[in-house]
Coordinates of C-alpha atoms in Angstrom, one line a residue:
A1 CA 110.9 150.4 206.4
V2 CA 109.0 147.2 207.2
V3 CA 105.9 145.7 205.5
F4 CA 103.5 143.8 207.8
L5 CA 101.8 140.8 206.0
H6 CA 98.7 139.7 207.9
G7 CA 97.4 136.2 208.2
G8 CA 94.4 134.2 207.1
P9 CA 94.5 134.9 204.2
G10 CA 91.5 137.1 204.8
G11 CA 92.4 138.3 208.3
G12 CA 93.1 142.0 207.6
T13 CA 95.2 144.3 209.7
S14 CA 94.6 146.2 212.9
P15 CA 96.4 149.2 214.4
S16 CA 97.8 147.0 217.2
N17 CA 99.9 145.2 214.5
R18 CA 102.3 148.2 214.6
R19 CA 103.3 147.4 218.2
F20 CA 105.9 144.9 217.2
F21 CA 108.1 147.7 215.7
D22 CA 110.0 150.6 217.1
P23 CA 108.1 153.7 215.5
E24 CA 111.2 155.8 216.1
F25 CA 113.2 153.6 213.7
Y26 CA 110.8 151.9 211.3
R27 CA 108.5 153.3 208.7
I28 CA 105.7 150.7 209.4
V29 CA 103.5 149.7 206.4
L30 CA 100.3 147.8 207.1
F31 CA 97.9 146.9 204.3
D32 CA 94.8 144.8 203.9
Q33 CA 95.2 142.1 201.3
R34 CA 92.6 141.6 198.5
G35 CA 89.1 141.1 199.9
A36 CA 90.2 141.5 203.5
G37 CA 89.9 144.3 206.1
K38 CA 89.1 147.6 204.4
S39 CA 90.0 146.4 200.9
T40 CA 87.2 146.2 198.5
P41 CA 85.3 144.3 197.1
H42 CA 84.9 142.7 200.6
A43 CA 85.4 138.9 200.7
C44 CA 85.9 138.8 196.9
L45 CA 87.7 135.8 195.4
E46 CA 88.1 137.0 191.8
E47 CA 91.7 137.8 190.8
N48 CA 92.7 136.9 194.3
T49 CA 95.7 134.6 194.2
T50 CA 99.1 134.5 195.9
W51 CA 100.7 136.0 192.8
D52 CA 98.2 138.8 192.7
L53 CA 99.2 139.6 196.3
V54 CA 102.9 139.3 195.6
N55 CA 102.5 141.9 192.8
D56 CA 100.4 144.1 195.1
I57 CA 103.3 144.2 197.6
E58 CA 105.7 145.3 194.8
K59 CA 103.3 147.9 193.6
L60 CA 102.9 149.2 197.1
R61 CA 106.7 149.4 197.6
E62 CA 107.1 151.3 194.3
H63 CA 104.2 153.6 195.1
L64 CA 105.7 154.5 198.5
K65 CA 109.2 154.9 196.9
I66 CA 110.8 152.5 199.3
P67 CA 113.9 151.0 197.6
E68 CA 114.0 147.9 199.8
W69 CA 112.3 146.8 203.0
Q70 CA 112.1 144.3 205.8
V71 CA 109.2 141.8 205.5
F72 CA 107.3 140.6 208.6
G73 CA 104.6 137.9 208.5
G74 CA 103.0 135.2 210.7
S75 CA 100.9 132.2 209.8
W76 CA 99.6 132.9 206.2
G77 CA 101.7 136.1 206.5
S78 CA 104.8 133.8 206.7
T79 CA 103.6 131.9 203.5
L80 CA 103.2 135.2 201.6
A81 CA 106.5 136.6 203.0
L82 CA 108.4 133.6 201.7
A83 CA 106.6 133.7 198.3
Y84 CA 107.3 137.5 198.0
S85 CA 110.9 137.3 199.0
Q86 CA 111.6 134.4 196.7
S87 CA 110.1 136.4 193.8
H88 CA 111.9 139.7 194.7
P89 CA 114.9 138.7 196.9
D90 CA 116.8 141.9 196.0
K91 CA 114.0 144.0 197.6
V92 CA 114.1 142.3 201.0
T93 CA 116.6 143.4 203.8
G94 CA 115.4 140.8 206.3
L95 CA 112.6 138.5 207.2
V96 CA 110.8 138.0 210.6
L97 CA 108.5 135.0 210.3
R98 CA 106.1 133.6 212.9
G99 CA 104.0 130.4 213.1
I100 CA 105.3 128.9 209.9
F101 CA 102.8 127.9 207.3
M102 CA 103.8 126.6 203.8
L103 CA 100.3 125.5 202.8
R104 CA 101.3 121.9 202.1
K105 CA 98.8 119.1 202.0
K106 CA 99.9 117.7 205.3
E107 CA 99.4 121.1 207.0
I108 CA 95.9 121.6 205.6
D109 CA 95.0 118.0 206.5
W110 CA 96.3 118.4 210.0
F111 CA 94.1 121.4 210.8
Y112 CA 91.0 120.8 208.6
E113 CA 90.7 117.1 208.1
G114 CA 91.0 115.8 211.7
G115 CA 94.6 116.1 213.0
A116 CA 94.1 119.0 215.4
A117 CA 90.8 117.4 216.4
A118 CA 92.8 115.0 218.7
I119 CA 93.7 118.1 220.8
Y120 CA 90.5 120.1 220.5
P121 CA 87.8 117.4 220.1
D122 CA 85.2 119.7 221.7
A123 CA 85.8 122.7 219.3
W124 CA 86.2 120.2 216.3
E125 CA 82.7 118.8 216.8
E126 CA 81.1 122.1 216.1
F127 CA 83.2 122.6 213.0
R128 CA 82.6 119.0 211.7
D129 CA 78.9 118.9 212.6
L130 CA 77.9 121.7 210.2
I131 CA 78.7 119.2 207.4
P132 CA 76.5 116.1 206.8
E133 CA 78.2 112.8 207.3
N134 CA 78.2 111.8 203.6
E135 CA 80.3 115.0 202.8
R136 CA 82.9 114.6 205.5
G137 CA 85.5 113.0 203.1
S138 CA 86.9 116.5 202.6
L139 CA 85.7 119.2 204.9
V140 CA 87.6 121.8 203.0
D141 CA 85.6 121.0 199.9
A142 CA 82.3 120.7 201.8
Y143 CA 82.9 124.2 203.3
H144 CA 83.9 125.5 199.9
K145 CA 80.5 124.6 198.6
R146 CA 78.8 126.4 201.4
L147 CA 81.1 129.5 201.5
N148 CA 80.2 129.9 197.8
S149 CA 76.5 129.2 198.1
D150 CA 73.9 131.4 196.4
N151 CA 72.3 131.7 199.8
L152 CA 74.0 134.4 201.9
E153 CA 72.7 132.9 205.2
T154 CA 74.4 129.6 204.2
Q155 CA 77.6 131.5 203.6
Y156 CA 77.4 133.2 206.9
A157 CA 76.7 130.0 208.9
A158 CA 79.7 128.3 207.3
A159 CA 81.9 131.3 207.8
R160 CA 81.1 131.5 211.5
A161 CA 81.8 127.8 212.0
W162 CA 85.0 127.9 210.0
T163 CA 86.3 131.0 211.8
K164 CA 85.4 129.9 215.2
W165 CA 87.4 126.6 214.8
E166 CA 90.5 128.6 214.1
M167 CA 89.9 131.2 216.8
M168 CA 89.3 128.5 219.5
T169 CA 92.6 126.8 218.7
A170 CA 94.9 129.8 218.2
H171 CA 96.1 130.3 221.8
L172 CA 97.7 128.1 224.4
L173 CA 94.9 129.3 226.8
P174 CA 91.5 130.1 225.3
N175 CA 91.2 133.8 224.4
D176 CA 87.5 134.9 224.6
G177 CA 88.1 138.1 222.7
N178 CA 89.5 136.2 219.8
I179 CA 86.7 133.7 219.8
Q180 CA 84.1 136.5 219.7
R181 CA 85.5 137.6 216.4
A182 CA 83.8 134.6 214.7
E183 CA 80.4 136.2 215.6
D184 CA 81.3 139.2 213.5
D185 CA 79.8 138.2 210.1
K186 CA 81.7 140.8 208.1
F187 CA 85.0 139.6 209.5
S188 CA 84.3 135.9 209.4
L189 CA 82.9 136.0 205.8
A190 CA 86.2 137.4 204.4
F191 CA 88.3 135.3 206.7
A192 CA 86.6 132.0 205.8
R193 CA 85.9 132.6 202.1
I194 CA 89.4 133.8 201.3
E195 CA 91.2 131.1 203.5
N196 CA 89.2 128.3 202.0
H197 CA 89.7 129.7 198.4
Y198 CA 93.5 129.6 198.9
F199 CA 93.4 126.2 200.5
V200 CA 91.3 124.6 197.8
N201 CA 93.7 126.0 195.2
K202 CA 96.8 124.9 197.2
A203 CA 98.0 128.5 197.4
F204 CA 98.3 128.6 193.6
F205 CA 101.7 127.0 194.0
T206 CA 103.0 124.7 191.2
S207 CA 104.0 122.0 193.7
D208 CA 103.3 121.0 197.3
S209 CA 106.9 121.8 198.4
Y210 CA 107.2 125.0 196.3
L211 CA 108.4 127.3 199.1
L212 CA 111.0 124.7 200.4
D213 CA 112.2 124.1 196.9
N214 CA 113.0 127.8 196.3
I215 CA 114.9 128.5 199.6
D216 CA 118.2 129.0 197.7
K217 CA 116.8 132.2 196.3
I218 CA 116.6 133.7 199.8
R219 CA 119.2 131.8 201.7
H220 CA 121.4 134.9 202.0
I221 CA 118.6 137.0 203.6
K222 CA 118.9 137.6 207.3
T223 CA 115.9 135.7 208.8
I224 CA 114.5 135.1 212.3
I225 CA 111.7 132.5 212.8
V226 CA 109.6 132.6 215.9
Q227 CA 107.5 129.5 216.6
G228 CA 105.2 128.5 219.5
R229 CA 105.9 125.0 220.7
Y230 CA 102.2 124.2 221.1
D231 CA 101.0 125.9 218.0
V232 CA 98.0 123.7 216.9
V233 CA 97.0 125.8 213.9
C234 CA 100.5 125.7 212.2
P235 CA 102.3 123.0 214.1
M236 CA 106.0 123.2 214.7
M237 CA 106.7 120.5 212.0
S238 CA 106.6 123.2 209.4
A239 CA 109.0 125.5 211.2
W240 CA 111.2 122.5 211.7
D241 CA 111.1 121.5 208.0
L242 CA 112.0 125.1 207.1
H243 CA 114.8 125.1 209.7
K244 CA 116.2 121.9 208.2
A245 CA 116.1 123.3 204.7
W246 CA 117.4 126.7 205.8
P247 CA 119.8 126.3 208.8
E248 CA 121.2 129.8 208.2
A249 CA 117.9 131.3 209.5
D250 CA 117.6 131.7 213.3
L251 CA 114.8 129.6 214.8
K252 CA 113.4 130.7 218.2
I253 CA 111.0 128.2 219.8
V254 CA 108.7 129.7 222.5
G255 CA 108.0 127.0 225.0
D256 CA 104.8 128.3 226.5
A257 CA 102.9 129.5 223.4
G258 CA 100.4 128.4 220.8
H259 CA 99.8 130.1 217.4
S260 CA 98.8 133.7 217.9
A261 CA 101.3 136.6 217.6
N262 CA 99.6 138.0 220.7
E263 CA 100.8 135.1 222.9
P264 CA 103.0 136.9 225.5
G265 CA 106.1 134.8 224.8
I266 CA 105.7 135.1 221.0
A267 CA 105.1 138.9 221.1
A268 CA 108.2 139.4 223.2
E269 CA 110.4 137.3 220.8
L270 CA 109.0 139.2 217.8
V271 CA 109.9 142.6 219.4
V272 CA 113.4 141.2 220.1
A273 CA 113.7 140.0 216.5
N274 CA 112.8 143.4 215.1
E275 CA 115.3 145.0 217.4
K276 CA 118.0 142.7 216.0
M277 CA 116.9 143.4 212.5
K278 CA 117.6 147.1 212.9
A279 CA 121.3 146.3 212.1
F280 CA 120.3 145.0 208.7
V281 CA 117.7 147.5 207.5
G282 CA 119.0 150.2 205.1

């Protein structure tokens, strides 16, 4: 069996997420994390923390009577996969991780406080300009205020801008279908509110380097990391930091790809990774 951990947090799953796995071999488990996708209440932030999600994954495994499983996650899904496997290493047969994100301050600052703006100044302007100049000291905090406003229209406007920024930067070449998702108010509200809530709370980790500090708990688990060289959302520095801390894990760098799992080179490597993992799944 394999459990698919979606990104965001707040992104939800879609049926196409199953396509990375051989259905003849894998029992493929997709689930929408708290507040995301079809999970209710929609876009809800109460009792919505990394550790609630880690417990949900365990409850799901027990409910489905799966003794142990492979864990697959990209972007925020890689964060959650690392947190889950470090909490329950005995339940994980292998890890396939993509677009590594460890929710450290330097990663949040890169994407939301002006780093990635050097590469996408045009898309950045729309994201930044929703916030008045006197509040631009921390855009994550300024968006937090609006995404939690009493006025629903204020929430929707902030959610659209927040989501569009990520959708416009997720591919090596712009993907119009992806960018259109920002106009879906239901999707963008959950995506933006939940992402922002986790980022303001630093993933509910006790330290900035929490996931790197706990690698010894999972060092023995067979792991493949797939990283796009030109990932602007979760730049390769994080995959590299993880690789240096955990040289036992295989790192595959895709030279002609950005962030999305649907980049052709990344999708191909993820399929290859899952084929290799068959040897380790009980």
